Short mmCIF file of N, CA and C in Angstrom, two decimals:
data_model
loop_
_atom_site.label_atom_id
_atom_site.label_comp_id
_atom_site.label_asym_id
_atom_site.label_seq_id
_atom_site.Cartn_x
_atom_site.Cartn_y
_atom_site.Cartn_z
N MET A 1 5.89 -5.08 -19.91
CA MET A 1 6.87 -5.81 -20.62
C MET A 1 6.08 -6.62 -21.90
N GLU A 2 6.45 -6.54 -23.00
CA GLU A 2 6.00 -7.22 -24.08
C GLU A 2 6.45 -8.78 -24.07
N GLN A 3 5.52 -9.85 -24.00
CA GLN A 3 5.85 -11.12 -24.08
C GLN A 3 4.80 -11.85 -25.01
N ASN A 4 5.35 -12.58 -25.83
CA ASN A 4 4.58 -13.45 -26.67
C ASN A 4 5.21 -14.65 -27.09
N PRO A 5 5.30 -15.70 -26.16
CA PRO A 5 5.89 -16.83 -26.26
C PRO A 5 5.35 -17.67 -27.22
N PHE A 6 6.10 -18.58 -28.09
CA PHE A 6 5.53 -19.42 -29.07
C PHE A 6 4.67 -20.38 -28.47
N PHE A 7 4.76 -20.71 -27.46
CA PHE A 7 4.22 -21.85 -26.84
C PHE A 7 2.92 -21.72 -26.10
N ILE A 8 2.47 -20.33 -26.02
CA ILE A 8 1.23 -20.09 -25.45
C ILE A 8 0.17 -20.02 -26.45
N ASP A 9 -0.93 -20.73 -25.94
CA ASP A 9 -2.03 -20.64 -27.17
C ASP A 9 -3.43 -20.28 -26.40
N CYS A 10 -3.36 -19.57 -25.16
CA CYS A 10 -4.48 -18.93 -24.68
C CYS A 10 -4.32 -17.43 -24.37
N PRO A 11 -4.60 -16.68 -25.24
CA PRO A 11 -4.20 -15.20 -25.21
C PRO A 11 -4.93 -14.44 -23.91
N SER A 12 -5.95 -15.05 -23.66
CA SER A 12 -6.78 -14.44 -22.31
C SER A 12 -6.25 -14.72 -20.94
N SER A 13 -5.28 -15.85 -20.98
CA SER A 13 -4.72 -16.27 -19.78
C SER A 13 -3.35 -15.49 -19.54
N GLU A 14 -3.30 -14.96 -18.40
CA GLU A 14 -1.85 -14.23 -18.23
C GLU A 14 -0.99 -15.30 -17.38
N ARG A 15 0.18 -15.34 -17.76
CA ARG A 15 1.14 -16.04 -17.00
C ARG A 15 1.62 -15.32 -15.93
N MET A 16 1.55 -14.08 -15.68
CA MET A 16 1.81 -13.34 -14.69
C MET A 16 0.86 -12.19 -14.44
N ASN A 17 0.35 -11.89 -13.29
CA ASN A 17 -0.47 -10.79 -13.02
C ASN A 17 -0.22 -10.28 -11.60
N ARG A 18 -0.77 -9.30 -11.33
CA ARG A 18 -0.57 -8.63 -10.01
C ARG A 18 -0.68 -9.61 -8.83
N HIS A 19 -1.78 -10.44 -8.84
CA HIS A 19 -1.86 -11.40 -7.90
C HIS A 19 -0.69 -12.37 -7.69
N GLU A 20 -0.09 -12.79 -8.83
CA GLU A 20 1.11 -13.78 -8.76
C GLU A 20 2.31 -12.90 -8.39
N TRP A 21 2.55 -11.58 -8.63
CA TRP A 21 3.52 -10.99 -8.17
C TRP A 21 3.55 -10.61 -6.83
N ASN A 22 2.37 -10.20 -6.22
CA ASN A 22 2.29 -10.14 -4.70
C ASN A 22 2.49 -11.34 -3.96
N LYS A 23 2.23 -12.39 -4.62
CA LYS A 23 2.45 -13.77 -4.04
C LYS A 23 3.90 -14.01 -3.92
N ILE A 24 4.81 -13.68 -4.68
CA ILE A 24 6.12 -13.90 -4.92
C ILE A 24 6.76 -13.02 -3.91
N LEU A 25 6.38 -11.79 -3.89
CA LEU A 25 6.85 -10.75 -2.92
C LEU A 25 6.63 -11.02 -1.71
N SER A 26 5.68 -11.71 -1.35
CA SER A 26 5.24 -12.05 0.16
C SER A 26 6.03 -13.14 0.54
N GLU A 27 6.58 -14.06 -0.24
CA GLU A 27 7.54 -15.25 0.12
C GLU A 27 8.85 -14.67 0.78
N THR A 28 9.05 -15.22 1.94
CA THR A 28 10.30 -14.69 2.55
C THR A 28 11.71 -15.21 1.89
N HIS A 29 11.45 -16.27 1.06
CA HIS A 29 12.69 -16.96 0.43
C HIS A 29 12.77 -16.78 -1.01
N GLN A 30 11.67 -15.73 -1.45
CA GLN A 30 11.78 -15.41 -2.85
C GLN A 30 11.95 -13.78 -2.97
N LYS A 31 12.74 -13.22 -4.02
CA LYS A 31 12.97 -11.95 -4.21
C LYS A 31 12.83 -11.74 -5.79
N ALA A 32 12.04 -10.54 -6.00
CA ALA A 32 12.15 -10.13 -7.46
C ALA A 32 13.14 -9.09 -7.73
N TYR A 33 13.87 -9.15 -8.77
CA TYR A 33 14.76 -8.03 -9.14
C TYR A 33 14.61 -7.44 -10.55
N ALA A 34 14.64 -6.21 -10.61
CA ALA A 34 14.21 -5.41 -11.97
C ALA A 34 15.39 -4.69 -12.37
N LEU A 35 15.63 -4.78 -13.55
CA LEU A 35 16.67 -3.74 -13.96
C LEU A 35 16.10 -2.50 -14.73
N GLN A 36 16.41 -1.44 -14.33
CA GLN A 36 15.79 -0.21 -14.90
C GLN A 36 16.71 0.62 -15.80
N GLN A 37 16.08 1.21 -16.81
CA GLN A 37 16.73 1.92 -17.95
C GLN A 37 17.13 3.34 -16.92
N ARG A 38 18.44 3.85 -17.07
CA ARG A 38 18.81 4.94 -16.14
C ARG A 38 17.97 6.25 -16.47
N VAL A 39 17.91 6.55 -17.70
CA VAL A 39 17.30 7.78 -18.15
C VAL A 39 15.66 7.80 -18.13
N THR A 40 15.18 6.60 -18.84
CA THR A 40 13.72 6.71 -18.91
C THR A 40 12.92 5.95 -17.76
N LYS A 41 13.76 5.27 -16.96
CA LYS A 41 13.28 4.48 -15.97
C LYS A 41 12.56 3.33 -16.37
N GLU A 42 12.42 2.87 -17.55
CA GLU A 42 11.76 1.79 -18.09
C GLU A 42 12.36 0.65 -17.52
N ILE A 43 11.43 -0.40 -17.15
CA ILE A 43 12.01 -1.68 -16.60
C ILE A 43 12.31 -2.49 -17.76
N VAL A 44 13.59 -2.94 -17.86
CA VAL A 44 14.07 -3.65 -19.18
C VAL A 44 14.20 -5.00 -18.84
N GLY A 45 14.36 -5.59 -17.60
CA GLY A 45 14.62 -6.94 -17.27
C GLY A 45 13.99 -7.37 -15.98
N VAL A 46 13.61 -8.43 -15.72
CA VAL A 46 13.09 -8.89 -14.52
C VAL A 46 13.60 -10.41 -14.13
N ILE A 47 13.86 -10.61 -12.82
CA ILE A 47 14.25 -12.02 -12.69
C ILE A 47 13.71 -12.36 -11.12
N VAL A 48 13.26 -13.51 -10.89
CA VAL A 48 12.95 -13.90 -9.35
C VAL A 48 13.88 -14.86 -8.85
N LEU A 49 14.50 -14.80 -7.90
CA LEU A 49 15.39 -15.47 -6.97
C LEU A 49 14.77 -16.28 -6.11
N GLU A 50 14.84 -17.60 -5.86
CA GLU A 50 14.57 -18.42 -4.75
C GLU A 50 15.59 -18.94 -4.11
N ILE A 51 15.71 -18.58 -2.56
CA ILE A 51 16.74 -19.12 -1.89
C ILE A 51 16.02 -19.88 -0.92
N PRO A 52 15.83 -21.15 -1.14
CA PRO A 52 15.03 -22.12 -0.14
C PRO A 52 16.04 -22.44 1.07
N PRO A 53 15.43 -22.23 2.29
CA PRO A 53 16.14 -22.67 3.39
C PRO A 53 16.50 -24.08 3.56
N LYS A 54 17.61 -24.49 4.12
CA LYS A 54 18.05 -25.80 4.34
C LYS A 54 18.07 -26.64 2.93
N ILE A 55 18.37 -25.96 1.83
CA ILE A 55 18.84 -26.75 0.62
C ILE A 55 20.03 -25.96 0.09
N ASP A 56 20.76 -26.72 -0.49
CA ASP A 56 22.16 -26.28 -0.99
C ASP A 56 22.02 -25.58 -2.24
N TYR A 57 21.06 -25.23 -2.94
CA TYR A 57 21.04 -24.47 -4.24
C TYR A 57 19.93 -23.33 -4.20
N GLY A 58 19.99 -22.54 -5.14
CA GLY A 58 19.13 -21.48 -5.36
C GLY A 58 18.50 -21.67 -6.67
N LYS A 59 17.35 -21.08 -7.02
CA LYS A 59 16.51 -21.39 -8.10
C LYS A 59 16.36 -19.95 -8.67
N PHE A 60 16.21 -19.71 -10.15
CA PHE A 60 15.71 -18.41 -10.48
C PHE A 60 14.71 -18.89 -11.54
N GLY A 61 13.86 -17.82 -11.95
CA GLY A 61 12.76 -18.10 -12.87
C GLY A 61 11.99 -16.76 -13.11
N ILE A 62 10.96 -16.64 -13.74
CA ILE A 62 10.21 -15.63 -14.14
C ILE A 62 11.24 -14.60 -14.62
N PHE A 63 12.08 -14.97 -15.56
CA PHE A 63 13.20 -14.28 -16.11
C PHE A 63 12.76 -13.73 -17.57
N ALA A 64 12.77 -12.27 -17.68
CA ALA A 64 12.38 -11.81 -18.94
C ALA A 64 13.28 -10.56 -19.18
N VAL A 65 13.38 -10.38 -20.55
CA VAL A 65 14.06 -9.02 -21.01
C VAL A 65 13.03 -8.32 -21.96
N ALA A 66 13.02 -7.14 -22.02
CA ALA A 66 12.08 -6.45 -22.87
C ALA A 66 12.68 -6.65 -24.29
N LYS A 67 11.71 -6.75 -25.20
CA LYS A 67 12.21 -7.14 -26.51
C LYS A 67 13.26 -6.10 -27.03
N SER A 68 12.88 -4.90 -26.86
CA SER A 68 13.85 -4.02 -27.40
C SER A 68 15.40 -3.85 -26.85
N TYR A 69 15.56 -4.60 -25.56
CA TYR A 69 16.79 -4.79 -25.07
C TYR A 69 17.45 -6.05 -25.17
N ARG A 70 16.85 -6.90 -25.87
CA ARG A 70 17.39 -8.27 -26.02
C ARG A 70 18.68 -8.00 -26.79
N GLY A 71 19.74 -8.88 -26.64
CA GLY A 71 21.02 -9.01 -27.29
C GLY A 71 22.00 -7.86 -26.52
N LYS A 72 21.60 -7.32 -25.59
CA LYS A 72 22.35 -6.21 -25.03
C LYS A 72 23.13 -6.67 -23.62
N LYS A 73 23.03 -7.83 -23.36
CA LYS A 73 23.60 -8.56 -22.22
C LYS A 73 22.95 -8.23 -20.98
N ILE A 74 21.61 -7.85 -20.96
CA ILE A 74 20.72 -7.54 -19.85
C ILE A 74 20.35 -8.79 -19.21
N GLY A 75 20.20 -9.92 -19.82
CA GLY A 75 19.99 -11.24 -19.13
C GLY A 75 21.25 -11.59 -18.38
N HIS A 76 22.37 -11.45 -19.04
CA HIS A 76 23.56 -11.92 -18.28
C HIS A 76 23.79 -11.14 -17.11
N ILE A 77 23.49 -9.87 -17.01
CA ILE A 77 23.67 -9.08 -15.80
C ILE A 77 22.64 -9.45 -14.72
N LEU A 78 21.36 -9.85 -15.17
CA LEU A 78 20.27 -10.13 -14.26
C LEU A 78 20.88 -11.75 -13.56
N ILE A 79 21.16 -12.60 -14.47
CA ILE A 79 21.55 -13.99 -13.98
C ILE A 79 22.90 -13.80 -13.11
N ASP A 80 23.81 -12.98 -13.47
CA ASP A 80 24.95 -13.01 -12.75
C ASP A 80 24.54 -12.31 -11.42
N HIS A 81 23.79 -11.37 -11.32
CA HIS A 81 23.20 -10.66 -10.19
C HIS A 81 22.81 -11.78 -9.09
N VAL A 82 21.71 -12.57 -9.43
CA VAL A 82 20.97 -13.63 -8.64
C VAL A 82 22.14 -14.86 -8.34
N GLU A 83 23.03 -15.05 -9.25
CA GLU A 83 24.17 -16.04 -8.94
C GLU A 83 24.85 -15.73 -7.78
N GLN A 84 25.27 -14.38 -7.67
CA GLN A 84 26.13 -13.63 -6.73
C GLN A 84 25.36 -13.72 -5.45
N ILE A 85 24.13 -13.28 -5.43
CA ILE A 85 23.49 -13.43 -4.14
C ILE A 85 23.41 -14.99 -3.57
N ALA A 86 23.09 -15.80 -4.53
CA ALA A 86 23.07 -17.31 -4.02
C ALA A 86 24.35 -17.72 -3.34
N LYS A 87 25.54 -17.32 -4.09
CA LYS A 87 26.82 -17.66 -3.54
C LYS A 87 26.87 -17.03 -2.16
N ALA A 88 26.61 -15.93 -1.97
CA ALA A 88 26.78 -15.07 -0.71
C ALA A 88 25.88 -15.85 0.35
N SER A 89 24.90 -16.36 -0.14
CA SER A 89 23.92 -17.09 0.76
C SER A 89 24.21 -18.65 1.02
N SER A 90 25.59 -18.94 0.84
CA SER A 90 26.25 -20.26 0.78
C SER A 90 25.44 -21.31 -0.14
N LYS A 91 24.78 -20.91 -1.38
CA LYS A 91 24.29 -21.91 -2.04
C LYS A 91 25.41 -22.41 -3.04
N LYS A 92 25.53 -23.95 -3.26
CA LYS A 92 26.52 -24.37 -3.99
C LYS A 92 26.18 -24.41 -5.41
N SER A 93 24.92 -24.19 -5.88
CA SER A 93 24.46 -24.30 -7.16
C SER A 93 23.32 -23.42 -7.43
N MET A 94 22.96 -23.04 -8.74
CA MET A 94 21.83 -22.44 -9.11
C MET A 94 21.01 -23.29 -10.21
N LYS A 95 19.74 -23.27 -9.89
CA LYS A 95 18.97 -24.06 -10.94
C LYS A 95 17.89 -23.21 -11.56
N ILE A 96 17.54 -23.63 -12.80
CA ILE A 96 16.37 -23.14 -13.59
C ILE A 96 15.67 -24.26 -14.49
N GLU A 97 14.50 -23.83 -14.57
CA GLU A 97 13.61 -24.79 -15.41
C GLU A 97 13.28 -24.26 -16.64
N VAL A 98 13.42 -25.32 -17.75
CA VAL A 98 13.27 -24.59 -19.06
C VAL A 98 12.33 -25.50 -19.72
N LEU A 99 11.42 -24.91 -20.79
CA LEU A 99 10.61 -25.82 -21.37
C LEU A 99 11.28 -26.61 -22.41
N VAL A 100 10.90 -28.01 -22.55
CA VAL A 100 11.59 -28.97 -23.25
C VAL A 100 11.80 -28.68 -24.72
N PHE A 101 10.88 -27.78 -25.11
CA PHE A 101 11.05 -27.56 -26.59
C PHE A 101 11.54 -26.19 -26.89
N ALA A 102 12.05 -25.45 -25.80
CA ALA A 102 12.74 -24.23 -26.03
C ALA A 102 14.28 -24.34 -26.15
N LYS A 103 14.59 -24.89 -27.27
CA LYS A 103 15.92 -25.27 -27.44
C LYS A 103 16.94 -24.07 -27.40
N ARG A 104 16.58 -22.86 -28.10
CA ARG A 104 17.46 -21.75 -27.94
C ARG A 104 17.58 -21.14 -26.52
N LEU A 105 16.72 -21.27 -25.78
CA LEU A 105 16.70 -20.88 -24.39
C LEU A 105 17.56 -21.81 -23.69
N GLU A 106 17.45 -23.03 -24.03
CA GLU A 106 18.44 -24.09 -23.21
C GLU A 106 19.88 -23.79 -23.66
N GLU A 107 19.99 -23.54 -24.90
CA GLU A 107 21.32 -23.16 -25.47
C GLU A 107 21.85 -21.90 -24.68
N TYR A 108 21.15 -20.90 -24.70
CA TYR A 108 21.46 -19.64 -24.00
C TYR A 108 22.09 -19.96 -22.45
N TYR A 109 21.22 -20.80 -21.80
CA TYR A 109 21.73 -21.05 -20.40
C TYR A 109 22.95 -21.85 -20.41
N GLN A 110 23.10 -22.86 -21.33
CA GLN A 110 24.43 -23.73 -21.42
C GLN A 110 25.59 -22.80 -21.67
N LYS A 111 25.44 -21.78 -22.47
CA LYS A 111 26.61 -20.88 -22.74
C LYS A 111 26.83 -20.16 -21.37
N LEU A 112 25.92 -20.03 -20.47
CA LEU A 112 26.29 -19.45 -19.06
C LEU A 112 26.78 -20.62 -18.25
N GLY A 113 27.03 -21.83 -18.63
CA GLY A 113 27.46 -22.63 -17.64
C GLY A 113 26.59 -23.76 -17.22
N TYR A 114 25.15 -23.75 -17.56
CA TYR A 114 24.27 -24.67 -17.00
C TYR A 114 24.29 -25.75 -17.94
N VAL A 115 23.95 -26.76 -16.98
CA VAL A 115 23.85 -28.30 -17.70
C VAL A 115 22.70 -28.96 -17.15
N CYS A 116 22.17 -29.94 -18.05
CA CYS A 116 20.93 -30.51 -17.82
C CYS A 116 21.24 -31.65 -16.69
N THR A 117 20.31 -31.53 -15.68
CA THR A 117 20.38 -32.46 -14.68
C THR A 117 19.60 -33.93 -15.08
N GLY A 118 18.91 -34.10 -15.83
CA GLY A 118 18.02 -35.13 -16.36
C GLY A 118 16.62 -35.08 -15.70
N LYS A 119 16.34 -34.23 -14.83
CA LYS A 119 15.12 -34.03 -14.08
C LYS A 119 14.14 -33.29 -14.85
N THR A 120 12.80 -33.71 -14.84
CA THR A 120 11.76 -32.90 -15.51
C THR A 120 10.77 -32.67 -14.56
N ALA A 121 9.76 -31.73 -14.91
CA ALA A 121 8.58 -31.27 -14.19
C ALA A 121 7.44 -31.00 -14.92
N SER A 122 6.33 -30.96 -14.39
CA SER A 122 5.16 -30.31 -15.05
C SER A 122 5.26 -28.70 -15.23
N PHE A 123 4.47 -28.37 -16.15
CA PHE A 123 4.45 -26.83 -16.38
C PHE A 123 3.25 -26.34 -15.70
N PHE A 124 3.26 -25.37 -15.05
CA PHE A 124 1.91 -24.84 -14.30
C PHE A 124 0.92 -24.34 -15.14
N HIS A 125 1.18 -23.82 -16.43
CA HIS A 125 0.05 -23.50 -17.38
C HIS A 125 0.20 -24.49 -18.73
N ASN A 126 0.20 -25.81 -18.22
CA ASN A 126 0.31 -26.62 -19.45
C ASN A 126 -0.97 -26.68 -20.17
N GLY A 127 -2.30 -25.99 -19.85
CA GLY A 127 -3.27 -25.99 -20.69
C GLY A 127 -3.02 -24.82 -21.75
N CYS A 128 -2.11 -24.07 -21.58
CA CYS A 128 -1.60 -22.98 -22.61
C CYS A 128 -0.86 -23.52 -23.64
N ILE A 129 -0.10 -24.76 -23.52
CA ILE A 129 0.69 -25.18 -24.51
C ILE A 129 0.05 -25.65 -25.83
N LYS A 130 0.52 -25.14 -27.04
CA LYS A 130 -0.12 -25.71 -28.06
C LYS A 130 0.00 -27.04 -28.19
N PRO A 131 -1.12 -27.71 -28.89
CA PRO A 131 -1.41 -28.99 -28.93
C PRO A 131 0.04 -29.76 -29.70
N GLU A 132 0.53 -29.07 -30.53
CA GLU A 132 1.65 -29.87 -31.24
C GLU A 132 2.81 -29.93 -30.38
N TYR A 133 2.79 -29.31 -29.26
CA TYR A 133 3.99 -29.20 -28.36
C TYR A 133 3.68 -30.25 -26.92
N ARG A 134 2.31 -30.68 -26.88
CA ARG A 134 2.13 -31.31 -25.72
C ARG A 134 2.42 -32.80 -25.83
N ASN A 135 2.74 -33.65 -24.70
CA ASN A 135 3.13 -34.89 -24.83
C ASN A 135 2.24 -35.54 -23.70
N ALA A 136 2.14 -36.73 -23.69
CA ALA A 136 1.52 -37.49 -22.84
C ALA A 136 1.76 -37.42 -21.41
N ASP A 137 2.95 -37.18 -20.84
CA ASP A 137 3.17 -37.32 -19.47
C ASP A 137 3.37 -35.98 -18.67
N SER A 138 3.05 -34.90 -19.64
CA SER A 138 2.96 -33.56 -19.12
C SER A 138 4.43 -32.98 -18.50
N HIS A 139 5.48 -33.62 -18.85
CA HIS A 139 6.74 -33.10 -18.40
C HIS A 139 7.25 -32.35 -19.23
N TYR A 140 6.95 -30.95 -19.24
CA TYR A 140 7.27 -29.93 -20.00
C TYR A 140 8.53 -29.08 -19.67
N LEU A 141 9.03 -29.33 -18.47
CA LEU A 141 10.06 -28.45 -17.96
C LEU A 141 11.39 -29.35 -17.76
N LYS A 142 12.40 -28.94 -17.96
CA LYS A 142 13.75 -29.47 -17.94
C LYS A 142 14.56 -28.78 -17.14
N GLU A 143 15.14 -29.54 -15.98
CA GLU A 143 16.14 -28.72 -15.04
C GLU A 143 17.52 -28.61 -15.55
N LEU A 144 18.09 -27.44 -15.54
CA LEU A 144 19.35 -27.12 -15.71
C LEU A 144 19.99 -26.61 -14.43
N GLU A 145 21.33 -26.79 -14.22
CA GLU A 145 21.99 -26.35 -12.95
C GLU A 145 23.55 -25.94 -13.23
N LYS A 146 23.86 -25.00 -12.52
CA LYS A 146 25.15 -24.52 -12.76
C LYS A 146 25.87 -24.59 -11.46
N ILE A 147 26.95 -25.10 -11.32
CA ILE A 147 27.81 -25.19 -9.84
C ILE A 147 28.40 -23.60 -9.86
N LEU A 148 28.19 -23.25 -8.69
CA LEU A 148 28.53 -21.91 -8.23
C LEU A 148 30.00 -21.85 -7.67
N SER A 149 30.97 -21.36 -8.45
CA SER A 149 32.44 -21.32 -8.00
C SER A 149 32.54 -20.59 -6.51
N ILE A 150 33.33 -20.98 -5.67
CA ILE A 150 33.49 -20.34 -4.49
C ILE A 150 34.55 -19.38 -4.47
#
């Protein structure tokens, strides 16, 4: 899947590789889902769902849609799918962390019912963030949450 985020400034560093995927897939509380094109069998979108035990929310991340399939509601389908799984697992809400300067992505999640919680976190690849986007406290992620209706 082609991905060229505007904030990455180290082309030799991979955000996701086989080792990272194997780590995700080995975690009992995390599952990766892929949406496949029916005819060509091309993977057009991926999402990872985390259902932590003893916590009343689910989290999703590593969410991506192939460039040629953007704008076709693939992201909505994937997010709706993991929200339904979280609800079936008795989770009251779903959370996602978004880069603080990714305003369009934040707006996308807000259209799906997510709101800012006010919590921030560090980005695990902060060395890849272009200098003009860096800040002193390294809190590049903003938490958004959606209450899941029962």
